[in-house]
Amino acid sequence: MDNRDQKITDSGIEIKPVYTEADRPDSASELPGSFPYTRGIQPDMYRGKLWTMRQYAGFSTAEASNERYHYLLKQGVSGLSVAFDLPTQIGYDSDHALAEGEVGKVGVAIDSIEDMRRLFKDIPLESVSTSMTINSTGYILLALYAALGKEQGADLKKLTGTIQNDILKEYAARGTYIYPPRPSMRIITDIFEWCSQEMPKWNTISISGYHIREAGSTAAQEIAFTLSNGKAYVQAALEKGLNIDVFGKRLSFFFNAHNNLFEEIAKFRAARRIWANLMKELGATDPKACMLRFHTQTGGSTLTAQQPLNNISRVTLQTLAAVLGGTQSLHTNGYDEALGLPTEEAARIALRTQQIVAFESGAADTADPLAGSYFIESLTDEMEQKAREWMKKIDEMGGSVSAIEQEFMQREIARSAYAYQRKVESKEQIIVGQNAYTTAEHLQTPILKIDDSIRQVQSERLQQLRANRNAEKAITCLAEVRSRAVTGENLMPSVLEAVTHQCTLGEIADELRGVFGEHK
């Protein structure tokens, strides 16, 4: 066969012209809801309960974001998903010199319990499931959420939601880390331990492949690096003496959905199978601790600034991939996100895309509708094999923390990103409207812009908060945070006490900087 006729996915899997019964593996006889959950974690999947429809939102002030949340709830979202600005993500208050130019830009600015009150005004926390995309300061945002729940009179044991809290992928792909890897792992296991007692329904981590893929990895690398990171978190928790059958049920994952429909579906199916077997090997006996539950977001890096309305079609394909692959919750990107934060109209169309797939397409009518396909079953097996090859390399290096410290993941992601970009530039990979089928166009898409005055608003609020709080109590609380960081006691009770007494996010993060240092 002429090499030009070959079809090879970005993961290096060759696609044959035709698949037959000879390509269908024995595992195709598995049932949904049964180990190793290749076909889904529930026997009836979406017939029993649709995936949670989330729309990732957060920008400007807490008031502006609260207004968007109320709008989305009225439009039919079934869970909130909070985006935080960069200063919040890396532990700086809005009035810090390094926050200049970034306050409220890529998410909402949260400095204190007062901002949290504004963010969730008139939203009872017991009535919603909230996902918070936050990592290095995840412990502080969780404490703020718990403190607000207490203020509202909520039972913390009933609160549901997720903090991303996945620091390893920050070192490998994204960059919003503060502390070195090993103390960061200690903070994460403190959260596991505290939540198992105080917030047992809360998902304590969302182990993220999304940003690994956005940075340029292949589909196989996305699940391999993510599941290797998950293994590292499980091992750290086991070393702390935690019960895998307890904390294992509160682990969740966060994956990307790209445009190659069948490869993405196979990726999700393979990830479930790998994780179930891995957890069993690590000692899990409770079936729920072996189930890979995941949130999906459609691929931001696939969206084009050119002909932005084409992105609606891309997001629809990616939505189908996530649903046919068995996701538990989903965020769909706005068509304008290659240009800026989504406008209200773009967010509404993105949500309607999920609703159309749910209620009009038939994709949700039966569990794992593509099961038994010669192509899908074969591709699932090949995706598992490719991922396991990458995971074996990481294991041989001593696991994810060592692989990241040796910059193995970072290098491999960069190689994949470079290879893909070369395909785009040579037009081996067609991007409709960008490197083919282009038009001369004048940009008419409205863009949401965030005013730089937000920093001044937040700075004035911080000044007022520090002037009016009990300064002596705040100092005592911060000293206790530092003390626990030194002694190794669980940090969460002291952080909860600190935010309750109006200590700021930046002050708490700085206490740990003083003990752990910063990762360079």
Short mmCIF file of C-alpha atoms in Angstrom, two decimals:
data_model
loop_
_atom_site.label_atom_id
_atom_site.label_comp_id
_atom_site.label_asym_id
_atom_site.label_seq_id
_atom_site.Cartn_x
_atom_site.Cartn_y
_atom_site.Cartn_z
CA MET A 1 0.00 0.00 0.00
CA ASP A 2 1.22 3.52 -0.83
CA ASN A 3 2.30 5.30 2.38
CA ARG A 4 0.19 8.25 1.33
CA ASP A 5 -2.89 6.07 1.78
CA GLN A 6 -2.02 5.33 5.42
CA LYS A 7 -4.17 6.81 8.15
CA ILE A 8 -2.31 7.11 11.45
CA THR A 9 -3.69 8.86 14.52
CA ASP A 10 -1.61 11.32 16.53
CA SER A 11 -1.10 8.51 19.06
CA GLY A 12 0.65 6.45 16.38
CA ILE A 13 -2.19 3.99 15.82
CA GLU A 14 -2.62 2.95 12.20
CA ILE A 15 -6.23 2.86 11.05
CA LYS A 16 -7.04 0.04 8.65
CA PRO A 17 -9.36 0.58 5.67
CA VAL A 18 -11.77 -2.08 6.94
CA TYR A 19 -12.31 -3.85 10.28
CA THR A 20 -13.81 -7.32 10.55
CA GLU A 21 -14.77 -9.84 13.22
CA ALA A 22 -11.10 -10.85 13.45
CA ASP A 23 -10.38 -7.41 14.96
CA ARG A 24 -13.00 -7.76 17.68
CA PRO A 25 -11.40 -8.72 21.03
CA ASP A 26 -12.91 -11.13 23.54
CA SER A 27 -13.50 -8.25 25.98
CA ALA A 28 -16.26 -6.93 23.71
CA SER A 29 -18.67 -9.22 25.61
CA GLU A 30 -18.29 -7.11 28.79
CA LEU A 31 -21.37 -5.40 30.24
CA PRO A 32 -21.73 -1.78 31.41
CA GLY A 33 -21.45 -1.44 35.18
CA SER A 34 -19.19 -4.50 35.48
CA PHE A 35 -15.45 -4.66 36.14
CA PRO A 36 -13.28 -3.37 34.47
CA TYR A 37 -15.93 -0.83 33.38
CA THR A 38 -14.76 -0.49 29.78
CA ARG A 39 -18.39 0.06 28.77
CA GLY A 40 -19.25 2.51 31.54
CA ILE A 41 -19.56 2.62 35.32
CA GLN A 42 -23.37 2.26 35.44
CA PRO A 43 -25.42 -0.61 33.97
CA ASP A 44 -27.93 1.79 32.37
CA MET A 45 -25.65 4.84 32.03
CA TYR A 46 -27.67 7.91 30.89
CA ARG A 47 -31.05 6.18 30.99
CA GLY A 48 -30.73 6.30 34.75
CA LYS A 49 -29.18 9.78 35.01
CA LEU A 50 -27.82 12.16 32.40
CA TRP A 51 -24.31 13.51 32.74
CA THR A 52 -24.00 16.72 34.78
CA MET A 53 -24.10 19.68 32.42
CA ARG A 54 -21.57 22.21 33.66
CA GLN A 55 -20.50 25.47 32.07
CA TYR A 56 -17.08 26.67 33.24
CA ALA A 57 -17.48 30.33 34.15
CA GLY A 58 -15.77 32.99 36.19
CA PHE A 59 -14.45 36.42 35.36
CA SER A 60 -14.06 39.93 36.74
CA THR A 61 -15.51 40.36 40.24
CA ALA A 62 -17.42 37.85 42.32
CA GLU A 63 -20.61 39.82 41.63
CA ALA A 64 -20.19 39.57 37.85
CA SER A 65 -19.52 35.82 38.07
CA ASN A 66 -22.50 35.33 40.40
CA GLU A 67 -24.72 36.99 37.80
CA ARG A 68 -23.45 34.56 35.13
CA TYR A 69 -24.05 31.57 37.45
CA HIS A 70 -27.66 32.60 38.03
CA TYR A 71 -28.11 33.00 34.28
CA LEU A 72 -26.66 29.53 33.59
CA LEU A 73 -28.78 27.91 36.31
CA LYS A 74 -31.89 29.41 34.70
CA GLN A 75 -30.74 28.05 31.31
CA GLY A 76 -30.55 24.51 32.67
CA VAL A 77 -27.03 23.76 33.89
CA SER A 78 -27.05 21.06 36.55
CA GLY A 79 -23.74 21.99 38.20
CA LEU A 80 -21.52 25.04 38.57
CA SER A 81 -17.90 25.18 37.43
CA VAL A 82 -15.75 28.02 38.74
CA ALA A 83 -12.81 29.57 36.88
CA PHE A 84 -10.34 31.58 38.98
CA ASP A 85 -7.98 34.31 37.85
CA LEU A 86 -4.22 33.71 37.77
CA PRO A 87 -3.37 35.56 41.02
CA THR A 88 -5.91 33.39 42.87
CA GLN A 89 -4.47 30.27 41.24
CA ILE A 90 -0.90 31.00 42.33
CA GLY A 91 -1.60 32.41 45.78
CA TYR A 92 -1.42 36.18 45.42
CA ASP A 93 -3.97 38.66 46.67
CA SER A 94 -5.28 41.11 44.08
CA ASP A 95 -3.24 43.98 45.53
CA HIS A 96 0.09 42.11 45.24
CA ALA A 97 2.54 43.64 42.77
CA LEU A 98 2.70 40.38 40.76
CA ALA A 99 -1.11 40.43 40.31
CA GLU A 100 -1.05 43.59 38.22
CA GLY A 101 -2.65 43.14 34.80
CA GLU A 102 -4.18 39.75 35.66
CA VAL A 103 -6.92 40.43 38.22
CA GLY A 104 -10.26 39.04 37.03
CA LYS A 105 -8.93 38.32 33.53
CA VAL A 106 -9.07 34.54 32.99
CA GLY A 107 -11.36 33.88 35.93
CA VAL A 108 -12.86 35.42 39.03
CA ALA A 109 -10.71 37.11 41.69
CA ILE A 110 -11.16 35.52 45.12
CA ASP A 111 -9.14 37.01 47.97
CA SER A 112 -11.22 36.28 51.07
CA ILE A 113 -14.39 34.87 52.61
CA GLU A 114 -16.12 38.12 51.64
CA ASP A 115 -15.48 37.42 47.93
CA MET A 116 -16.80 33.87 48.43
CA ARG A 117 -20.03 35.27 49.88
CA ARG A 118 -20.45 37.49 46.84
CA LEU A 119 -19.63 34.65 44.44
CA PHE A 120 -22.41 32.39 45.76
CA LYS A 121 -24.96 35.01 46.77
CA ASP A 122 -28.48 33.48 46.74
CA ILE A 123 -27.06 30.06 45.76
CA PRO A 124 -27.55 27.52 48.59
CA LEU A 125 -24.47 25.31 48.53
CA GLU A 126 -26.43 22.23 49.60
CA SER A 127 -28.53 22.53 46.41
CA VAL A 128 -25.72 22.61 43.81
CA SER A 129 -22.69 20.57 42.84
CA THR A 130 -19.72 22.90 42.43
CA SER A 131 -16.52 22.16 40.53
CA MET A 132 -13.58 24.47 41.24
CA THR A 133 -10.65 24.49 38.84
CA ILE A 134 -7.95 25.26 41.36
CA ASN A 135 -4.73 23.44 42.20
CA SER A 136 -1.86 24.96 44.20
CA THR A 137 -4.34 26.95 46.33
CA GLY A 138 -7.04 24.26 46.22
CA TYR A 139 -6.78 23.73 49.97
CA ILE A 140 -7.63 27.41 50.58
CA LEU A 141 -10.60 27.49 48.17
CA LEU A 142 -11.96 24.28 49.70
CA ALA A 143 -11.70 25.87 53.15
CA LEU A 144 -13.46 29.02 51.87
CA TYR A 145 -16.26 26.90 50.39
CA ALA A 146 -16.63 24.94 53.64
CA ALA A 147 -16.62 28.15 55.70
CA LEU A 148 -19.36 29.63 53.52
CA GLY A 149 -21.34 26.40 53.77
CA LYS A 150 -21.19 26.65 57.56
CA GLU A 151 -22.35 30.28 57.39
CA GLN A 152 -25.34 29.18 55.29
CA GLY A 153 -26.19 26.49 57.85
CA ALA A 154 -25.33 23.67 55.43
CA ASP A 155 -24.32 20.23 56.59
CA LEU A 156 -20.74 19.84 55.29
CA LYS A 157 -21.32 16.11 54.98
CA LYS A 158 -23.95 16.81 52.30
CA LEU A 159 -21.92 19.21 50.16
CA THR A 160 -21.03 17.83 46.73
CA GLY A 161 -18.52 18.98 44.20
CA THR A 162 -14.88 18.78 43.20
CA ILE A 163 -11.64 20.68 43.54
CA GLN A 164 -9.18 19.96 40.75
CA ASN A 165 -6.28 19.81 43.25
CA ASP A 166 -4.00 18.05 40.72
CA ILE A 167 -0.58 19.61 41.17
CA LEU A 168 1.47 17.07 39.21
CA LYS A 169 0.02 18.12 35.86
CA GLU A 170 0.90 21.74 36.74
CA TYR A 171 4.58 20.84 36.75
CA ALA A 172 4.19 18.78 33.58
CA ALA A 173 1.97 20.98 31.45
CA ARG A 174 0.39 24.11 32.87
CA GLY A 175 2.60 26.00 35.31
CA THR A 176 0.34 27.35 38.09
CA TYR A 177 2.33 25.71 40.88
CA ILE A 178 3.70 27.35 44.04
CA TYR A 179 5.45 24.79 46.24
CA PRO A 180 7.86 21.98 45.25
CA PRO A 181 6.29 18.61 44.28
CA ARG A 182 6.78 16.70 47.52
CA PRO A 183 5.24 19.22 49.97
CA SER A 184 2.49 19.76 47.41
CA MET A 185 1.75 16.03 47.56
CA ARG A 186 1.58 16.30 51.36
CA ILE A 187 -1.08 19.07 51.08
CA ILE A 188 -3.14 16.87 48.76
CA THR A 189 -3.11 13.90 51.12
CA ASP A 190 -4.08 16.25 53.98
CA ILE A 191 -7.15 17.16 51.90
CA PHE A 192 -7.94 13.47 51.27
CA GLU A 193 -7.76 12.75 55.01
CA TRP A 194 -9.78 15.80 56.12
CA CYS A 195 -12.54 15.36 53.55
CA SER A 196 -12.97 11.67 54.36
CA GLN A 197 -14.08 12.80 57.83
CA GLU A 198 -15.64 16.23 57.26
CA MET A 199 -16.88 16.31 53.63
CA PRO A 200 -17.28 12.65 52.60
CA LYS A 201 -19.31 13.40 49.44
CA TRP A 202 -16.74 15.85 48.11
CA ASN A 203 -14.46 14.73 45.26
CA THR A 204 -11.05 15.57 46.68
CA ILE A 205 -9.16 15.60 43.39
CA SER A 206 -9.86 15.77 39.68
CA ILE A 207 -6.78 14.18 38.14
CA SER A 208 -6.42 16.12 34.95
CA GLY A 209 -5.42 15.09 31.48
CA TYR A 210 -7.13 18.12 30.00
CA HIS A 211 -4.17 20.48 30.33
CA ILE A 212 -1.71 17.77 29.30
CA ARG A 213 -3.64 17.49 26.03
CA GLU A 214 -3.95 21.26 25.67
CA ALA A 215 -0.16 21.49 26.00
CA GLY A 216 0.18 19.22 22.96
CA SER A 217 0.16 15.59 24.08
CA THR A 218 -1.40 12.80 22.05
CA ALA A 219 -4.57 11.02 23.20
CA ALA A 220 -2.54 8.02 24.42
CA GLN A 221 -0.13 10.28 26.36
CA GLU A 222 -3.09 12.14 27.87
CA ILE A 223 -4.47 9.05 29.58
CA ALA A 224 -1.05 7.50 30.30
CA PHE A 225 0.38 10.57 32.03
CA THR A 226 -2.90 11.27 33.84
CA LEU A 227 -3.34 7.74 35.15
CA SER A 228 0.33 7.64 36.20
CA ASN A 229 -0.27 10.84 38.17
CA GLY A 230 -3.35 9.20 39.67
CA LYS A 231 -1.25 6.22 40.72
CA ALA A 232 1.21 8.59 42.45
CA TYR A 233 -1.62 10.22 44.45
CA VAL A 234 -2.97 6.81 45.49
CA GLN A 235 0.48 5.64 46.61
CA ALA A 236 1.01 8.88 48.59
CA ALA A 237 -2.33 8.38 50.33
CA LEU A 238 -1.50 4.74 51.11
CA GLU A 239 1.84 5.81 52.60
CA LYS A 240 -0.12 8.20 54.86
CA GLY A 241 -2.14 5.21 56.08
CA LEU A 242 -5.41 6.09 54.36
CA ASN A 243 -7.89 3.42 53.26
CA ILE A 244 -7.92 2.97 49.47
CA ASP A 245 -11.53 1.80 49.55
CA VAL A 246 -12.53 5.08 51.22
CA PHE A 247 -10.47 7.73 49.42
CA GLY A 248 -10.54 5.77 46.14
CA LYS A 249 -14.27 6.46 45.78
CA ARG A 250 -13.65 10.22 45.93
CA LEU A 251 -11.04 10.33 43.15
CA SER A 252 -12.25 11.71 39.84
CA PHE A 253 -10.63 12.54 36.52
CA PHE A 254 -10.79 15.36 33.97
CA PHE A 255 -10.21 14.64 30.30
CA ASN A 256 -10.14 16.50 27.02
CA ALA A 257 -12.34 15.75 24.01
CA HIS A 258 -10.79 16.42 20.60
CA ASN A 259 -12.07 16.09 17.04
CA ASN A 260 -11.11 12.50 16.12
CA LEU A 261 -14.43 11.06 17.22
CA PHE A 262 -13.53 7.37 17.32
CA GLU A 263 -10.06 7.77 18.85
CA GLU A 264 -11.55 9.89 21.65
CA ILE A 265 -14.30 7.35 22.39
CA ALA A 266 -11.70 4.57 22.49
CA LYS A 267 -9.51 6.70 24.77
CA PHE A 268 -12.25 7.07 27.39
CA ARG A 269 -13.08 3.34 27.27
CA ALA A 270 -9.41 2.33 27.57
CA ALA A 271 -8.84 4.73 30.49
CA ARG A 272 -11.62 3.12 32.51
CA ARG A 273 -10.22 -0.36 31.91
CA ILE A 274 -6.65 0.60 32.82
CA TRP A 275 -7.68 2.42 36.01
CA ALA A 276 -9.93 -0.38 37.27
CA ASN A 277 -7.14 -2.93 36.93
CA LEU A 278 -4.58 -0.53 38.44
CA MET A 279 -6.71 0.15 41.53
CA LYS A 280 -7.29 -3.56 42.00
CA GLU A 281 -3.52 -4.15 41.84
CA LEU A 282 -3.01 -1.42 44.47
CA GLY A 283 -5.38 -3.19 46.85
CA ALA A 284 -8.87 -1.77 46.23
CA THR A 285 -11.65 -4.28 46.95
CA ASP A 286 -14.70 -1.97 46.86
CA PRO A 287 -15.98 -1.88 43.24
CA LYS A 288 -16.71 1.85 43.51
CA ALA A 289 -13.07 2.52 44.34
CA CYS A 290 -12.12 0.91 41.02
CA MET A 291 -14.49 3.00 38.89
CA LEU A 292 -12.94 5.79 36.84
CA ARG A 293 -15.41 8.69 37.02
CA PHE A 294 -14.55 11.66 34.84
CA HIS A 295 -15.51 15.14 33.74
CA THR A 296 -14.84 16.18 30.15
CA GLN A 297 -14.22 19.56 28.59
CA THR A 298 -14.20 20.05 24.85
CA GLY A 299 -10.80 20.92 23.37
CA GLY A 300 -9.93 24.58 23.71
CA SER A 301 -6.77 24.18 21.63
CA THR A 302 -8.84 22.84 18.71
CA LEU A 303 -10.81 26.09 18.36
CA THR A 304 -9.83 28.61 15.69
CA ALA A 305 -9.94 32.39 15.70
CA GLN A 306 -10.58 32.20 11.95
CA GLN A 307 -14.21 31.49 11.00
CA PRO A 308 -15.14 31.08 14.69
CA LEU A 309 -18.66 29.78 13.95
CA ASN A 310 -16.97 26.59 12.65
CA ASN A 311 -16.15 25.92 16.30
CA ILE A 312 -19.80 25.08 16.99
CA SER A 313 -19.39 22.03 14.73
CA ARG A 314 -16.12 21.07 16.44
CA VAL A 315 -17.69 21.33 19.89
CA THR A 316 -20.64 19.21 18.74
CA LEU A 317 -18.29 16.43 17.57
CA GLN A 318 -16.38 16.60 20.84
CA THR A 319 -19.62 16.51 22.84
CA LEU A 320 -20.63 13.33 21.03
CA ALA A 321 -17.21 11.81 21.75
CA ALA A 322 -17.57 12.53 25.48
CA VAL A 323 -21.13 11.20 25.67
CA LEU A 324 -20.47 8.09 23.57
CA GLY A 325 -17.35 7.56 25.68
CA GLY A 326 -19.36 7.62 28.93
CA THR A 327 -18.50 10.90 30.69
CA GLN A 328 -20.07 11.76 34.07
CA SER A 329 -20.09 15.52 33.51
CA LEU A 330 -19.33 17.85 30.65
CA HIS A 331 -18.38 21.44 29.84
CA THR A 332 -18.74 22.61 26.26
CA ASN A 333 -16.60 25.53 25.06
CA GLY A 334 -18.01 28.69 23.54
CA TYR A 335 -17.38 29.21 19.83
CA ASP A 336 -15.59 32.49 20.60
CA GLU A 337 -13.01 31.17 23.08
CA ALA A 338 -10.10 31.43 20.64
CA LEU A 339 -10.76 35.19 20.85
CA GLY A 340 -11.55 35.74 24.52
CA LEU A 341 -13.76 34.65 27.42
CA PRO A 342 -17.16 33.39 26.22
CA THR A 343 -19.93 35.89 25.84
CA GLU A 344 -23.36 35.10 27.27
CA GLU A 345 -24.61 34.12 23.80
CA ALA A 346 -21.66 31.77 23.18
CA ALA A 347 -22.12 30.15 26.61
CA ARG A 348 -25.81 29.60 25.89
CA ILE A 349 -25.12 27.96 22.49
CA ALA A 350 -22.48 25.74 24.12
CA LEU A 351 -24.99 24.59 26.74
CA ARG A 352 -27.68 24.07 24.07
CA THR A 353 -25.23 21.78 22.23
CA GLN A 354 -25.19 19.46 25.25
CA GLN A 355 -28.96 19.64 25.59
CA ILE A 356 -29.52 18.80 21.90
CA VAL A 357 -27.22 15.78 22.16
CA ALA A 358 -28.99 14.70 25.36
CA PHE A 359 -32.58 15.09 24.21
CA GLU A 360 -32.57 14.95 20.41
CA SER A 361 -29.68 12.80 19.16
CA GLY A 362 -30.50 9.42 20.71
CA ALA A 363 -26.88 9.12 21.90
CA ALA A 364 -28.04 8.84 25.52
CA ASP A 365 -30.71 6.22 24.92
CA THR A 366 -28.56 3.12 25.52
CA ALA A 367 -25.34 2.39 27.39
CA ASP A 368 -22.14 2.37 25.30
CA PRO A 369 -23.94 2.34 21.92
CA LEU A 370 -20.76 1.71 19.88
CA ALA A 371 -19.79 -1.42 21.84
CA GLY A 372 -19.18 -4.43 19.64
CA SER A 373 -18.04 -2.29 16.72
CA TYR A 374 -15.07 -4.05 15.16
CA PHE A 375 -13.35 -0.68 14.83
CA ILE A 376 -14.13 0.72 18.31
CA GLU A 377 -13.21 -2.47 20.16
CA SER A 378 -9.94 -2.83 18.26
CA LEU A 379 -9.11 0.86 18.74
CA THR A 380 -9.84 0.61 22.47
CA ASP A 381 -7.35 -2.26 22.75
CA GLU A 382 -4.70 -0.38 20.77
CA MET A 383 -5.20 2.76 22.84
CA GLU A 384 -4.77 0.74 26.04
CA GLN A 385 -1.58 -0.82 24.70
CA LYS A 386 -0.08 2.56 23.71
CA ALA A 387 -0.97 4.09 27.09
CA ARG A 388 0.48 1.16 29.01
CA GLU A 389 3.77 1.50 27.10
CA TRP A 390 4.05 5.12 28.30
CA MET A 391 3.04 4.18 31.85
CA LYS A 392 5.72 1.47 31.96
CA LYS A 393 8.39 4.05 31.08
CA ILE A 394 7.19 6.29 33.92
CA ASP A 395 7.16 3.38 36.39
CA GLU A 396 10.74 2.52 35.39
CA MET A 397 11.75 6.09 36.28
CA GLY A 398 10.29 5.75 39.77
CA GLY A 399 6.78 7.08 39.12
CA SER A 400 5.26 10.40 38.14
CA VAL A 401 7.01 12.64 40.68
CA SER A 402 10.43 11.39 39.58
CA ALA A 403 9.46 11.55 35.90
CA ILE A 404 8.37 15.17 36.32
CA GLU A 405 11.50 16.07 38.30
CA GLN A 406 13.55 14.59 35.41
CA GLU A 407 11.33 16.56 32.95
CA PHE A 408 10.39 13.41 31.05
CA MET A 409 6.70 14.26 30.66
CA GLN A 410 7.47 17.86 29.76
CA ARG A 411 9.84 16.80 26.97
CA GLU A 412 7.49 14.20 25.52
CA ILE A 413 4.55 16.61 25.48
CA ALA A 414 6.72 19.21 23.73
CA ARG A 415 7.81 16.65 21.12
CA SER A 416 4.21 15.71 20.37
CA ALA A 417 3.14 19.35 20.14
CA TYR A 418 5.98 20.08 17.70
CA ALA A 419 5.15 17.05 15.55
CA TYR A 420 1.49 18.07 15.35
CA GLN A 421 2.31 21.68 14.47
CA ARG A 422 4.56 20.49 11.64
CA LYS A 423 1.65 18.47 10.26
CA VAL A 424 -0.57 21.56 10.36
CA GLU A 425 2.03 23.75 8.64
CA SER A 426 2.65 21.14 5.91
CA LYS A 427 -1.14 20.70 5.52
CA GLU A 428 -0.83 17.01 6.28
CA GLN A 429 -3.35 17.89 8.99
CA ILE A 430 -6.18 20.05 7.62
CA ILE A 431 -7.71 22.66 9.92
CA VAL A 432 -10.81 23.94 8.13
CA GLY A 433 -10.81 27.71 7.87
CA GLN A 434 -7.23 28.00 9.12
CA ASN A 435 -4.88 26.22 6.69
CA ALA A 436 -7.52 25.23 4.12
CA TYR A 437 -10.88 26.56 2.91
CA THR A 438 -9.94 30.02 4.12
CA THR A 439 -11.80 33.23 3.34
CA ALA A 440 -11.01 36.92 3.57
CA GLU A 441 -13.06 37.94 6.57
CA HIS A 442 -13.63 40.90 8.81
CA LEU A 443 -13.98 39.91 12.45
CA GLN A 444 -17.53 40.62 13.61
CA THR A 445 -17.66 38.30 16.61
CA PRO A 446 -18.32 40.29 19.81
CA ILE A 447 -15.55 39.84 22.40
CA LEU A 448 -15.96 39.94 26.18
CA LYS A 449 -13.36 42.31 27.64
CA ILE A 450 -12.46 42.67 31.31
CA ASP A 451 -11.77 46.17 32.60
CA ASP A 452 -8.42 46.74 34.36
CA SER A 453 -10.27 48.68 37.08
CA ILE A 454 -11.18 45.35 38.72
CA ARG A 455 -7.81 45.34 40.50
CA GLN A 456 -8.55 48.70 42.10
CA VAL A 457 -11.95 47.44 43.31
CA GLN A 458 -10.40 44.32 44.83
CA SER A 459 -7.51 46.26 46.40
CA GLU A 460 -9.88 48.67 48.14
CA ARG A 461 -11.91 45.75 49.47
CA LEU A 462 -8.76 44.10 50.83
CA GLN A 463 -7.69 47.30 52.53
CA GLN A 464 -11.09 47.60 54.20
CA LEU A 465 -11.10 43.93 55.25
CA ARG A 466 -7.68 44.16 56.90
CA ALA A 467 -8.68 47.35 58.70
CA ASN A 468 -11.91 45.92 60.11
CA ARG A 469 -10.97 42.34 61.05
CA ASN A 470 -9.63 41.20 64.43
CA ALA A 471 -5.93 41.63 63.62
CA GLU A 472 -4.72 39.70 66.67
CA LYS A 473 -6.93 36.72 65.83
CA ALA A 474 -5.75 36.77 62.18
CA ILE A 475 -2.10 36.70 63.30
CA THR A 476 -2.80 33.78 65.65
CA CYS A 477 -4.57 31.83 62.87
CA LEU A 478 -1.72 32.36 60.41
CA ALA A 479 0.81 31.25 63.03
CA GLU A 480 -1.15 28.03 63.51
CA VAL A 481 -1.10 27.36 59.74
CA ARG A 482 2.68 27.77 59.73
CA SER A 483 3.08 25.60 62.85
CA ARG A 484 1.14 22.73 61.29
CA ALA A 485 3.14 23.01 58.07
CA VAL A 486 6.30 22.53 60.15
CA THR A 487 5.04 19.73 62.42
CA GLY A 488 3.29 17.74 59.69
CA GLU A 489 -0.15 17.94 61.32
CA ASN A 490 -3.11 18.11 58.95
CA LEU A 491 -3.30 21.65 57.57
CA MET A 492 -7.01 21.82 56.79
CA PRO A 493 -8.44 22.61 60.27
CA SER A 494 -6.06 25.57 60.65
CA VAL A 495 -6.74 26.87 57.13
CA LEU A 496 -10.51 26.66 57.72
CA GLU A 497 -10.07 28.60 60.97
CA ALA A 498 -7.93 31.19 59.20
CA VAL A 499 -10.36 31.93 56.37
CA THR A 500 -13.25 32.06 58.85
CA HIS A 501 -11.39 34.86 60.67
CA GLN A 502 -10.82 36.77 57.41
CA CYS A 503 -7.24 35.81 56.66
CA THR A 504 -6.68 36.26 52.93
CA LEU A 505 -5.70 33.72 50.32
CA GLY A 506 -2.34 35.41 49.75
CA GLU A 507 -1.52 35.52 53.47
CA ILE A 508 -2.20 31.80 53.90
CA ALA A 509 -0.24 30.86 50.76
CA ASP A 510 2.67 32.97 52.00
CA GLU A 511 2.79 31.08 55.31
CA LEU A 512 3.42 27.86 53.40
CA ARG A 513 5.90 29.60 51.08
CA GLY A 514 7.84 30.43 54.22
CA VAL A 515 8.00 26.75 55.22
CA PHE A 516 8.08 24.86 51.90
CA GLY A 517 9.71 27.40 49.58
CA GLU A 518 8.75 27.85 45.94
CA HIS A 519 9.28 25.47 43.03
CA LYS A 520 11.69 26.80 40.43
#
